[in-house]
Short mmCIF file of C-alpha atoms and ligand atoms in Angstrom, two decimals:
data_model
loop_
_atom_site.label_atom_id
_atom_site.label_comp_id
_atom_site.label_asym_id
_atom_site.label_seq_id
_atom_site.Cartn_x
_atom_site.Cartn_y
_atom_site.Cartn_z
CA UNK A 1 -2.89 -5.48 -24.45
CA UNK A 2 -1.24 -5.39 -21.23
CA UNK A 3 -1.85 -1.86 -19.08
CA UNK A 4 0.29 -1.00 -16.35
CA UNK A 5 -0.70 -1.46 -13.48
CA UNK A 6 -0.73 2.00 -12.25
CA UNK A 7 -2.58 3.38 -15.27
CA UNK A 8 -5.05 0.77 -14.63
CA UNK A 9 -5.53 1.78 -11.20
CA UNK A 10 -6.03 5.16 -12.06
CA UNK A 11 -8.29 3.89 -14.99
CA UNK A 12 -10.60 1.88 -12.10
CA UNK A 13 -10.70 5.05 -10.17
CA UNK A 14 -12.15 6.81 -12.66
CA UNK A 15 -14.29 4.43 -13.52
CA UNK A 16 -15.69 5.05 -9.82
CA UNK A 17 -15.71 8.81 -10.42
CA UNK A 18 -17.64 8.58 -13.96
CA UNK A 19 -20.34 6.64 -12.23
CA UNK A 20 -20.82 9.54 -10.17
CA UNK A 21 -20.77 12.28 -12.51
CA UNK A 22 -23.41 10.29 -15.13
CA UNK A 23 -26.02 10.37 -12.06
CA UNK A 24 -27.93 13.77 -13.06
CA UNK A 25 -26.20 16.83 -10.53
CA UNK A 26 -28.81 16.13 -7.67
CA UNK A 27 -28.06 12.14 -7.32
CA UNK A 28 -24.32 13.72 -7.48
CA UNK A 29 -24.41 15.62 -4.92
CA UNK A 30 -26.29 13.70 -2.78
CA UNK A 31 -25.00 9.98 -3.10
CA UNK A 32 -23.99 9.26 0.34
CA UNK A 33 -20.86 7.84 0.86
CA UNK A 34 -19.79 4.93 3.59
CA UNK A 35 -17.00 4.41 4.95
CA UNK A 36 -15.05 1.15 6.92
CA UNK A 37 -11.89 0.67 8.15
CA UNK A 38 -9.18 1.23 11.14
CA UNK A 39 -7.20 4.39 12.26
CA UNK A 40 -6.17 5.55 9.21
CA UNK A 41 -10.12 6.17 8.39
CA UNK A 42 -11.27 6.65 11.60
CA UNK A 43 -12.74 9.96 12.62
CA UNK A 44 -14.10 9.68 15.68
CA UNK A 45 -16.06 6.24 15.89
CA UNK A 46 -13.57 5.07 19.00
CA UNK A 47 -14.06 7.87 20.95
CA UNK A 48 -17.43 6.38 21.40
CA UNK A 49 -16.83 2.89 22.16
CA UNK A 50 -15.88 3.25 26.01
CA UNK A 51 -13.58 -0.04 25.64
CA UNK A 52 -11.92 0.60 22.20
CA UNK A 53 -8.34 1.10 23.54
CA UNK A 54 -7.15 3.19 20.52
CA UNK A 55 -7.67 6.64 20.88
CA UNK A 56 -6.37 9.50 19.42
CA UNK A 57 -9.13 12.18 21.28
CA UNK A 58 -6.31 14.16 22.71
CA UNK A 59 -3.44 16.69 21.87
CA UNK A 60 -1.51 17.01 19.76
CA UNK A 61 -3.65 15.07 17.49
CA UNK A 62 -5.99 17.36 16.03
CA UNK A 63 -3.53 20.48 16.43
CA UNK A 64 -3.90 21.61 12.88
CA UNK A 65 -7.68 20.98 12.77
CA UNK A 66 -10.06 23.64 12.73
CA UNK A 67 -9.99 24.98 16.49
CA UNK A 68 -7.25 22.64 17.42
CA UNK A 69 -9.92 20.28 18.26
CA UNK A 70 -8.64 16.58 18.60
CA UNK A 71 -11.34 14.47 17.12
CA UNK A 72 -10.19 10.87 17.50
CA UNK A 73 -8.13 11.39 13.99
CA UNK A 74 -5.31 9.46 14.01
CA UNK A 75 -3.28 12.79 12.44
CA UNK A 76 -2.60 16.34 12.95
CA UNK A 77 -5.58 17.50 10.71
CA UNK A 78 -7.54 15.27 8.26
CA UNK A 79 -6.98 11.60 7.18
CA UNK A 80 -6.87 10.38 3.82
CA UNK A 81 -11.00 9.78 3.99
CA UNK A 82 -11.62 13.45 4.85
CA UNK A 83 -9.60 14.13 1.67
CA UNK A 84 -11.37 11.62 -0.46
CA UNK A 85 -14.69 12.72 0.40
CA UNK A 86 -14.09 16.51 -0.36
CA UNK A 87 -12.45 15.33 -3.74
CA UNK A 88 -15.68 13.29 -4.75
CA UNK A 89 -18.18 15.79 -4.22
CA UNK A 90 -18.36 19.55 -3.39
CA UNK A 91 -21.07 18.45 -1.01
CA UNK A 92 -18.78 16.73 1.47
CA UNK A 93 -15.87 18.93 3.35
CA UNK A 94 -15.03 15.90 5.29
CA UNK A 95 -15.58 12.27 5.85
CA UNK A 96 -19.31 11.66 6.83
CA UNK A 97 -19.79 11.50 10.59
CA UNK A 98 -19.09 8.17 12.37
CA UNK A 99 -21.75 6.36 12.43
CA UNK A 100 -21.97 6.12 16.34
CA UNK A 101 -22.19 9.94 16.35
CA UNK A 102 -25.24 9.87 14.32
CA UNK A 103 -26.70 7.11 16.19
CA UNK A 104 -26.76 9.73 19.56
CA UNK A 105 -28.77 11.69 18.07
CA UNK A 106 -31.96 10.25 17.29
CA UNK A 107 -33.86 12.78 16.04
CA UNK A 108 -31.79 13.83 13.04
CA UNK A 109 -30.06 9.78 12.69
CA UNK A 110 -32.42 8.51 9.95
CA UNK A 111 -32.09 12.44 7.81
CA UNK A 112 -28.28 12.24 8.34
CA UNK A 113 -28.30 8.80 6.96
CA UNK A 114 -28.53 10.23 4.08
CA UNK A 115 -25.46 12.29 3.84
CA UNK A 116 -23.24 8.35 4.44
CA UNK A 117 -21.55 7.13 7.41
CA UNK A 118 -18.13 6.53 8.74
CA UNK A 119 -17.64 3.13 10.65
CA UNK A 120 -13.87 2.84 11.03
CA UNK A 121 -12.60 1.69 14.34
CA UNK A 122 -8.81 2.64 15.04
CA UNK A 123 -7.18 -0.92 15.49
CA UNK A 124 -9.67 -2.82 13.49
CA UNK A 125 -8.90 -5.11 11.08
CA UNK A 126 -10.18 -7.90 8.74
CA UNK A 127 -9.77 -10.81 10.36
CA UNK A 128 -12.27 -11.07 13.53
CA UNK A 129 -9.41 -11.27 16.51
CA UNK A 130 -7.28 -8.55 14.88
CA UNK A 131 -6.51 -5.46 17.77
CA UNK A 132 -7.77 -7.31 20.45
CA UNK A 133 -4.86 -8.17 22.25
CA UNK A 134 -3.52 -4.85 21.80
CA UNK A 135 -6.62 -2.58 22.11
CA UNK A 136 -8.99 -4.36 24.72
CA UNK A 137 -11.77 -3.73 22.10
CA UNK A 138 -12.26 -2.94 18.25
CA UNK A 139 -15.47 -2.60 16.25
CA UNK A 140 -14.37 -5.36 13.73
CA UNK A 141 -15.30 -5.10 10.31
CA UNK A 142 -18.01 -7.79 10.09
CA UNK A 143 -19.37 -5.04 12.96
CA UNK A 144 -19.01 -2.66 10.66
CA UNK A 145 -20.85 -3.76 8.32
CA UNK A 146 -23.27 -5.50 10.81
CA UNK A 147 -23.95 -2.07 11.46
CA UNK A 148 -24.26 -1.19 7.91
CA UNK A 149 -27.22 -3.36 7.60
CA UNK A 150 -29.12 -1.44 10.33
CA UNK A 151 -28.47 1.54 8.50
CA UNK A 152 -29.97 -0.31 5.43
CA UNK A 153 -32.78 -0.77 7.53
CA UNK A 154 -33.27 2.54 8.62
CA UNK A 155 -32.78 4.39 5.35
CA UNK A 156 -35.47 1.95 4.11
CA UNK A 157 -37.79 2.58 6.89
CA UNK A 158 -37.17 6.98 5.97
CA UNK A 159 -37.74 6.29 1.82
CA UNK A 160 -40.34 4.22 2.68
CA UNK A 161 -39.74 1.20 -0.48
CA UNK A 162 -36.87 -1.11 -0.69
CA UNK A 163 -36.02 0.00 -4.31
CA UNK A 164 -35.92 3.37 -3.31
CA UNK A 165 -33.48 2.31 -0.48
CA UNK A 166 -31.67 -0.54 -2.96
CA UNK A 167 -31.28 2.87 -5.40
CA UNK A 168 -29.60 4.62 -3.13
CA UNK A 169 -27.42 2.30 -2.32
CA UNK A 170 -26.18 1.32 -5.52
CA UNK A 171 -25.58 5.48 -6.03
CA UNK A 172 -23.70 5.35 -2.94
CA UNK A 173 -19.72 4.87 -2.82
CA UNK A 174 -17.92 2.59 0.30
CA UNK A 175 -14.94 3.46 1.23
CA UNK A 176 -12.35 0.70 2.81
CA UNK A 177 -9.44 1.33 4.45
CA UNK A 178 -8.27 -2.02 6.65
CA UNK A 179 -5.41 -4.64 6.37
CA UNK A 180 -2.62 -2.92 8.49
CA UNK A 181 -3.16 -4.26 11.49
CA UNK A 182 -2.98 -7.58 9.96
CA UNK A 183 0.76 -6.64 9.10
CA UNK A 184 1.21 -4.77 12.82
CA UNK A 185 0.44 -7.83 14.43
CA UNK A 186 2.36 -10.24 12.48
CA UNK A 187 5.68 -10.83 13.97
CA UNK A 188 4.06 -11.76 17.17
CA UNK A 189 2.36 -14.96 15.91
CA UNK A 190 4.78 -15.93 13.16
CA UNK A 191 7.81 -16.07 11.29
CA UNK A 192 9.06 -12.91 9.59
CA UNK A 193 11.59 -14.76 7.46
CA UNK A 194 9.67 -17.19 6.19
CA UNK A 195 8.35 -15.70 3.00
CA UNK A 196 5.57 -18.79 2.23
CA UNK A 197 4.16 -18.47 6.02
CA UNK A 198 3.32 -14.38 4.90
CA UNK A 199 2.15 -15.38 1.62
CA UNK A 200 -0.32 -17.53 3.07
CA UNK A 201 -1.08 -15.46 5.86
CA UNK A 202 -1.94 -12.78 3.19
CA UNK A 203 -3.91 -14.95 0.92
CA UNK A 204 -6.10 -15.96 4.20
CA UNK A 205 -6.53 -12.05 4.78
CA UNK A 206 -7.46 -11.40 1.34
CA UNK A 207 -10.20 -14.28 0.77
CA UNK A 208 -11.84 -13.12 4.23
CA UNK A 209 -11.68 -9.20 3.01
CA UNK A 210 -13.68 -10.70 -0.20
CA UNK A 211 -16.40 -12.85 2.06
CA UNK A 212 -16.60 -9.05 3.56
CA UNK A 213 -17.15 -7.63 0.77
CA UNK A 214 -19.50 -9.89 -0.58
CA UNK A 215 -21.75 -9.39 2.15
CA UNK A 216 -21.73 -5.68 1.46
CA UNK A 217 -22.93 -6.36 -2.18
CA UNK A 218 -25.58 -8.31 -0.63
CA UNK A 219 -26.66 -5.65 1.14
CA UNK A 220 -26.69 -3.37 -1.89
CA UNK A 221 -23.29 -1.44 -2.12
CA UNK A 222 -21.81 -1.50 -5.54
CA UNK A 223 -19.33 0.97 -5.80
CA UNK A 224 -16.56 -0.31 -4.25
CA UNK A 225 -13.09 1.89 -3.69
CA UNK A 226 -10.51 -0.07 -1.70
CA UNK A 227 -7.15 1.42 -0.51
CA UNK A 228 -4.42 -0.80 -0.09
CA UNK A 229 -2.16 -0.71 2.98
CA UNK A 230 1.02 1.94 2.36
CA UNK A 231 4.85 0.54 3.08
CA UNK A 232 4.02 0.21 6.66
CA UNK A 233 7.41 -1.07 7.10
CA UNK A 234 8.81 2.52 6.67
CA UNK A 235 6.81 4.05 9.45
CA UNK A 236 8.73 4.83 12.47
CA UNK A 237 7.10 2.27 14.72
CA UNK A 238 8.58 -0.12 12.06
CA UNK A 239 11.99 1.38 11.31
CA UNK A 240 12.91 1.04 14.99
CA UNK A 241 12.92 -2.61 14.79
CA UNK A 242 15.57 -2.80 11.89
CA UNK A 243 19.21 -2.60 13.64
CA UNK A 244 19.70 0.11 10.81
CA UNK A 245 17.33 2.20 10.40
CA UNK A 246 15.92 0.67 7.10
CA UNK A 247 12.22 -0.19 6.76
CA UNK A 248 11.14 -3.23 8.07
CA UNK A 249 11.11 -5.72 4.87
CA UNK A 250 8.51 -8.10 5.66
CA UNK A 251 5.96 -5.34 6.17
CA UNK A 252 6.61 -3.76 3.03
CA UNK A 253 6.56 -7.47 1.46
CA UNK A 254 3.34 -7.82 3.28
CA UNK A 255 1.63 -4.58 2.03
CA UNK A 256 2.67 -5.09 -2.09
CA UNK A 257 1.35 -9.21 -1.37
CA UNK A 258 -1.80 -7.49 -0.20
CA UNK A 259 -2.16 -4.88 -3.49
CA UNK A 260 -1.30 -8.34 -6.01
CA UNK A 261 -3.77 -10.17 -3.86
CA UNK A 262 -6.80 -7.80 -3.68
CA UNK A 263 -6.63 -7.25 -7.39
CA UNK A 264 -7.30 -10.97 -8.16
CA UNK A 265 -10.23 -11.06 -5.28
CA UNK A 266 -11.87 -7.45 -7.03
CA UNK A 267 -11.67 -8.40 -10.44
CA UNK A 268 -13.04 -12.25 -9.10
CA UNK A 269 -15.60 -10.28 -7.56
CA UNK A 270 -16.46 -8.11 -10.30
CA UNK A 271 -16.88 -11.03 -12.95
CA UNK A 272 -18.90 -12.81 -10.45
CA UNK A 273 -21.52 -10.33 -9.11
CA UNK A 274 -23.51 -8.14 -11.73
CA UNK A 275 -22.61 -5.06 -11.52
CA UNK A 276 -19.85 -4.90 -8.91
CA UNK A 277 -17.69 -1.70 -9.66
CA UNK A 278 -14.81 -1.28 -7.99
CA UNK A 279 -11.17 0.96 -8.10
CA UNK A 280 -8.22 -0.52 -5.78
CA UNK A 281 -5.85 2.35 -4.65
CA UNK A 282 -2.18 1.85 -4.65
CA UNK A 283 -1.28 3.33 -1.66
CA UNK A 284 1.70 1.78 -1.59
CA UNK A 285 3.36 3.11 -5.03
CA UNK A 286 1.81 6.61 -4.25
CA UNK A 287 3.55 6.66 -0.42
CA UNK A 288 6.62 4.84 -1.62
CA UNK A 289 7.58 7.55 -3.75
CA UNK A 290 6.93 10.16 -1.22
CA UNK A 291 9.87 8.20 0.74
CA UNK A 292 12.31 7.44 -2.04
CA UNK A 293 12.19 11.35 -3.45
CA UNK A 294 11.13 13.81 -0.45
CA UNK A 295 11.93 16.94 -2.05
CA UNK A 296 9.89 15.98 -5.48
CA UNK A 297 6.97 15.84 -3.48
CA UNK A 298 7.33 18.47 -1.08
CA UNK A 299 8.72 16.62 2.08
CA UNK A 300 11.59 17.40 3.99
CA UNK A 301 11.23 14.54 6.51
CA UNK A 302 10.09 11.12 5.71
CA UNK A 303 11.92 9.08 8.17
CA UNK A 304 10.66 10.06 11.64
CA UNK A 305 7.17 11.07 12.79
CA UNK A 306 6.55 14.31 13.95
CA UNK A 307 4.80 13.48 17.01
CA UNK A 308 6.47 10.57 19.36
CA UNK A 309 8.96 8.36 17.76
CA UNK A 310 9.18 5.49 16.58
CA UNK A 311 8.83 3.85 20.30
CA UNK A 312 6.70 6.92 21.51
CA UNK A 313 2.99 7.39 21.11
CA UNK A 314 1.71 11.01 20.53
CA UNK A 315 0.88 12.61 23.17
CA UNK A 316 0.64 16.06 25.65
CA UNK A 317 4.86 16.18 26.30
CA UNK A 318 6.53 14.52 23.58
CA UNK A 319 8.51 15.84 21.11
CA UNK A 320 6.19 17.70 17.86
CA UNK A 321 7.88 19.21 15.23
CA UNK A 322 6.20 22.51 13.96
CA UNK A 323 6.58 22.62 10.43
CA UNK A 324 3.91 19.68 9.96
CA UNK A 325 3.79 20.09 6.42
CA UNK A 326 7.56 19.42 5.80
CA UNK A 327 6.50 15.42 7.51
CA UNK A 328 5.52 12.46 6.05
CA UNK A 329 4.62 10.97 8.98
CA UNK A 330 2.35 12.47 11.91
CA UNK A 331 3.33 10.02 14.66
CA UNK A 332 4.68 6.16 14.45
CA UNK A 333 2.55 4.76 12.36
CA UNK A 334 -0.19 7.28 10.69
CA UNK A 335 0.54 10.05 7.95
CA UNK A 336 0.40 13.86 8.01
CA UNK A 337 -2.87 15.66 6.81
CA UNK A 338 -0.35 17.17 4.14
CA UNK A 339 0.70 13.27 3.34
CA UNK A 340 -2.89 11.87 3.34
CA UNK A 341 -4.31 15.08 0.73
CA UNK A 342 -1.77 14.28 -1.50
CA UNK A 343 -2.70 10.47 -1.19
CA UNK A 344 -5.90 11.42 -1.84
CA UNK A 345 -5.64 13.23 -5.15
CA UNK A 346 -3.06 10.65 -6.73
CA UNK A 347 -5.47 7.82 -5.71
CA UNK A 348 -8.70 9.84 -6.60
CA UNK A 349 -7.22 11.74 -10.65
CA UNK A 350 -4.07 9.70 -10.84
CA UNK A 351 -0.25 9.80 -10.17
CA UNK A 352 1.82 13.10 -9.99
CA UNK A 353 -1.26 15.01 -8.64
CA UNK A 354 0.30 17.36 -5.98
CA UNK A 355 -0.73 19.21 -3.57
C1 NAG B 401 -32.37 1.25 12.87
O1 NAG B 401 -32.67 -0.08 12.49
C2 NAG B 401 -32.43 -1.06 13.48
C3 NAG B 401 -32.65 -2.42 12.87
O2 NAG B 401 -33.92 -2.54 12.33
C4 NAG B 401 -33.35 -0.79 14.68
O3 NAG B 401 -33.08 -1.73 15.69
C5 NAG B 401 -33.07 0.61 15.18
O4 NAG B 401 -33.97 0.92 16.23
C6 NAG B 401 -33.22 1.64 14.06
N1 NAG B 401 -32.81 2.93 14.57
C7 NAG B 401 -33.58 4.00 14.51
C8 NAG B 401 -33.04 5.25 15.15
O5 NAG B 401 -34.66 3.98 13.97
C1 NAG B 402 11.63 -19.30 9.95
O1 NAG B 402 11.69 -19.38 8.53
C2 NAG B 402 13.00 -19.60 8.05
C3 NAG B 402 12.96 -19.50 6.51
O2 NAG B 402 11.97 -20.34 6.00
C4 NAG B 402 13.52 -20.93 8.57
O3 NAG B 402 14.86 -21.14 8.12
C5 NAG B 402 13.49 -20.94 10.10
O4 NAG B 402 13.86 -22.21 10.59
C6 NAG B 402 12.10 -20.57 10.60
N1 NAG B 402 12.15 -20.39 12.05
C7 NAG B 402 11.26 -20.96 12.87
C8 NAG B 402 11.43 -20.66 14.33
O5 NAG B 402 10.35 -21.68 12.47
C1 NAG B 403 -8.03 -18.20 7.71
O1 NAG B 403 -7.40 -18.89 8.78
C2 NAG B 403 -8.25 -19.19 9.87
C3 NAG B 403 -7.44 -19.81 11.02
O2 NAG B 403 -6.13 -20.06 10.69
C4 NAG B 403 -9.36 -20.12 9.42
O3 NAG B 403 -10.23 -20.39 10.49
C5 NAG B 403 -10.12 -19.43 8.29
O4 NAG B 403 -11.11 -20.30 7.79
C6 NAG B 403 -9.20 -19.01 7.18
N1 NAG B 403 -10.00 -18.23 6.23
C7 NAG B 403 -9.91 -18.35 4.92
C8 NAG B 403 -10.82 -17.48 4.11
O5 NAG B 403 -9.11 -19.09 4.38
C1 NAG B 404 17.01 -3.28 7.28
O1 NAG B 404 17.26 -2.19 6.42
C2 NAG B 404 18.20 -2.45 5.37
C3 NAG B 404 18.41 -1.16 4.62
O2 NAG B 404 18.96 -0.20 5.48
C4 NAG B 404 17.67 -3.55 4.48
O3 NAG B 404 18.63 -3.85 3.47
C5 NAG B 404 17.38 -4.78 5.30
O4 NAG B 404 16.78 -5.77 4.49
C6 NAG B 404 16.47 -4.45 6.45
N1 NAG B 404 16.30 -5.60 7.30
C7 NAG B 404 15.13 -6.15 7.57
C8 NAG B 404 15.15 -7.35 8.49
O5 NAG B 404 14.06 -5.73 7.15
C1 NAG B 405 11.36 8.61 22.02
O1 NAG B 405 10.69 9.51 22.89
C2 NAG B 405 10.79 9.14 24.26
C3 NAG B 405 9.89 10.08 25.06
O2 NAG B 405 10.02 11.41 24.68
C4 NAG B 405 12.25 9.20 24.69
O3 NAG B 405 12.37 8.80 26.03
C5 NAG B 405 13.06 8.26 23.79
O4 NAG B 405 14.44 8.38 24.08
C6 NAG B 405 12.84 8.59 22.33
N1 NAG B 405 13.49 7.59 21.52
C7 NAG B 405 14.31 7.92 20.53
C8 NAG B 405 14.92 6.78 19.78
O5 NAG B 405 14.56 9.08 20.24
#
């Protein structure tokens, strides 16, 4: 029998969130989780890296976090990852701390290990030369998860037995959040009309996202819960170049190539390596209707970005709206916290889960 393919998602999902809630209450509460991506995931790691050119550690981001405190979230409050990790456990309030946070402070790094780690780099994507040209300096993902590996190292060296660390790890749940940059950067080495020149481009992006991925199993992560890339062609950044107004079709193209794509290189995966669980988010569907019916979901504004424009980054003297909530999008390219907790529960208990 056939099953749509958004019941299936939400099926995956939950087969994600049942392998938590089997573990007795303690492994529960304490499965760490890990987390790797870009911007939309990032919470703080490229305020660290001196030469990582995107930054969001300054107003207004962060205005509608607790003390007003920008953090290097790309968004007014939390991002979809903060949201996540508070849905998966009552343990977690937020995202675990970037990993390059943890790492300054090296007398509670190994303990806080424990808790998981966030290695998202705004502008980061999955193919090694992605945000370079436009950042100065990303922590790719095969950095990432280069730095993963120490980690496995050091979590090893704290338990003190490799199946103590390899039991841990297979408890644990990674997070990945990467792909739009790939789209961002697009038009500026190819063809936007020719649809086989994205298809390919896409199916490159995909099979290196699986040699990723496979390297993760390797190192002992089994629970895998991707999110696709949302219709980045409706963000303002992208609107702007469309004479009028519309979303930019070749993104959008892009992003549904990526969800049809990633489910053939997960379930590949998951036949080929034992025990490889994984649940594939469709951000796009779950944004997308945000966009095409505003007022069913709570929205008043899902056209412009409530920091900046679409030409505009967010910053200290640009235009902010006030009524945050009523926005889709935070600034040109990123959601509102409002927008990513409501991605988060239709990804994490299914569809039509509002806020
Ligand atoms: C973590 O492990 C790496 C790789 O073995 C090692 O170089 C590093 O010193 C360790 N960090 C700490 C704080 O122990
Ligand atoms: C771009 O692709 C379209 C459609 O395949 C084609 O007609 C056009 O010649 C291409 N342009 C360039 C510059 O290659
Ligand atoms: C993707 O394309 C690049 C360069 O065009 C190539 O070096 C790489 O091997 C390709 N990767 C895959 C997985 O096809
Ligand atoms: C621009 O937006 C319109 C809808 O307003 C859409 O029909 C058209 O395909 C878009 N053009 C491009 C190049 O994406
Ligand atoms: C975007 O914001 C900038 C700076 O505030 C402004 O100069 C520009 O006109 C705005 N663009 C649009 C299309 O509103």
């Amino acid at each position: 029998m056939a099953i749509p393919a958004q019941k299936l998602l939400v099926f995956v999902a939950y087969a994600v969130l049942t392998g938590i809630m089997t573990l007795s209450v303690r492994a529960a509460i304490d499965a760490p989780i890990f987390i790797f991506g870009d911007s939309n995931v990032d919470v703080g790691t490229n305020n660290l890296c001196k030469e990582c050119g995107a930054k969001a550690n300054h107003p207004y981001n962060g205005i509608d976090f607790p003390f007003s405190k920008p953090t290097g979230r790309f968004s007014n409050g939390k991002n979809i990852v903060d949201h996540i990790a508070r849905l998966l456990g009552k343990y977690y309030k937020l995202s675990p701390p970037p990993f390059l946070a943890l790492l300054s402070h090296k007398s509670t790094f190994k303990r806080n290990l424990l808790r998981g780690a966030n290695f998202a780099s705004g502008g980061a994507g999955i193919l090694k030369e992605t945000g370079f040209k436009h950042f100065h300096k990303v922590i790719t993902l095969e950095e990432q998860i280069e730095q993963f590996a120490t980690v496995r190292e050091n979590i090893t060296e704290l338990l003190g037995s490799p199946k103590a660390t390899d039991d841990l790890l297979q408890s644990s749940i990674y997070i990945f959040n990467v792909g739009s940059n790939e789209l961002i950067e697009y038009p500026f080495a190819h063809n936007t009309s020719d649809p086989e020149e994205l298809k390919q481009y896409i199916a490159n992006v995909t099979q290196t996202y699986a040699i990723h991925l496979m390297n993760m199993y390797l190192l002992g992560a089994r629970k895998f819960a991707v999110i696709g890339i949302a219709p980045l062609g409706c963000a303002p950044a992208a609107r702007v170049q469309n004479a009028t107004g519309g979303c930019a079709e070749f993104m959008n193209d892009g992003a549904r190539l990526f969800h049809v794509s990633m489910q053939s290189v997960l379930t590949d995966l998951s036949l080929m390596l034992k025990g490889f669980k994984y649940s594939l988010g469709n951000l796009y569907t779950v944004t997308m209707n945000a966009i095409d019916n505003p007022r069913g979901n709570g929205f008043k504004e899902v056209i412009s970005a409530c920091c900046g424009n679409g030409t505009t980054d967010c910053k200290v003297g640009v235009n902010l709206c006030s009524n945050r909530d009523d926005y889709l999008f935070w600034d040109k390219f990123h959601p509102t916290d409002r927008a990513s907790k409501q991605a988060a529960l239709a990804l994490v208990y299914g569809e039509g889960s509002k806020c």
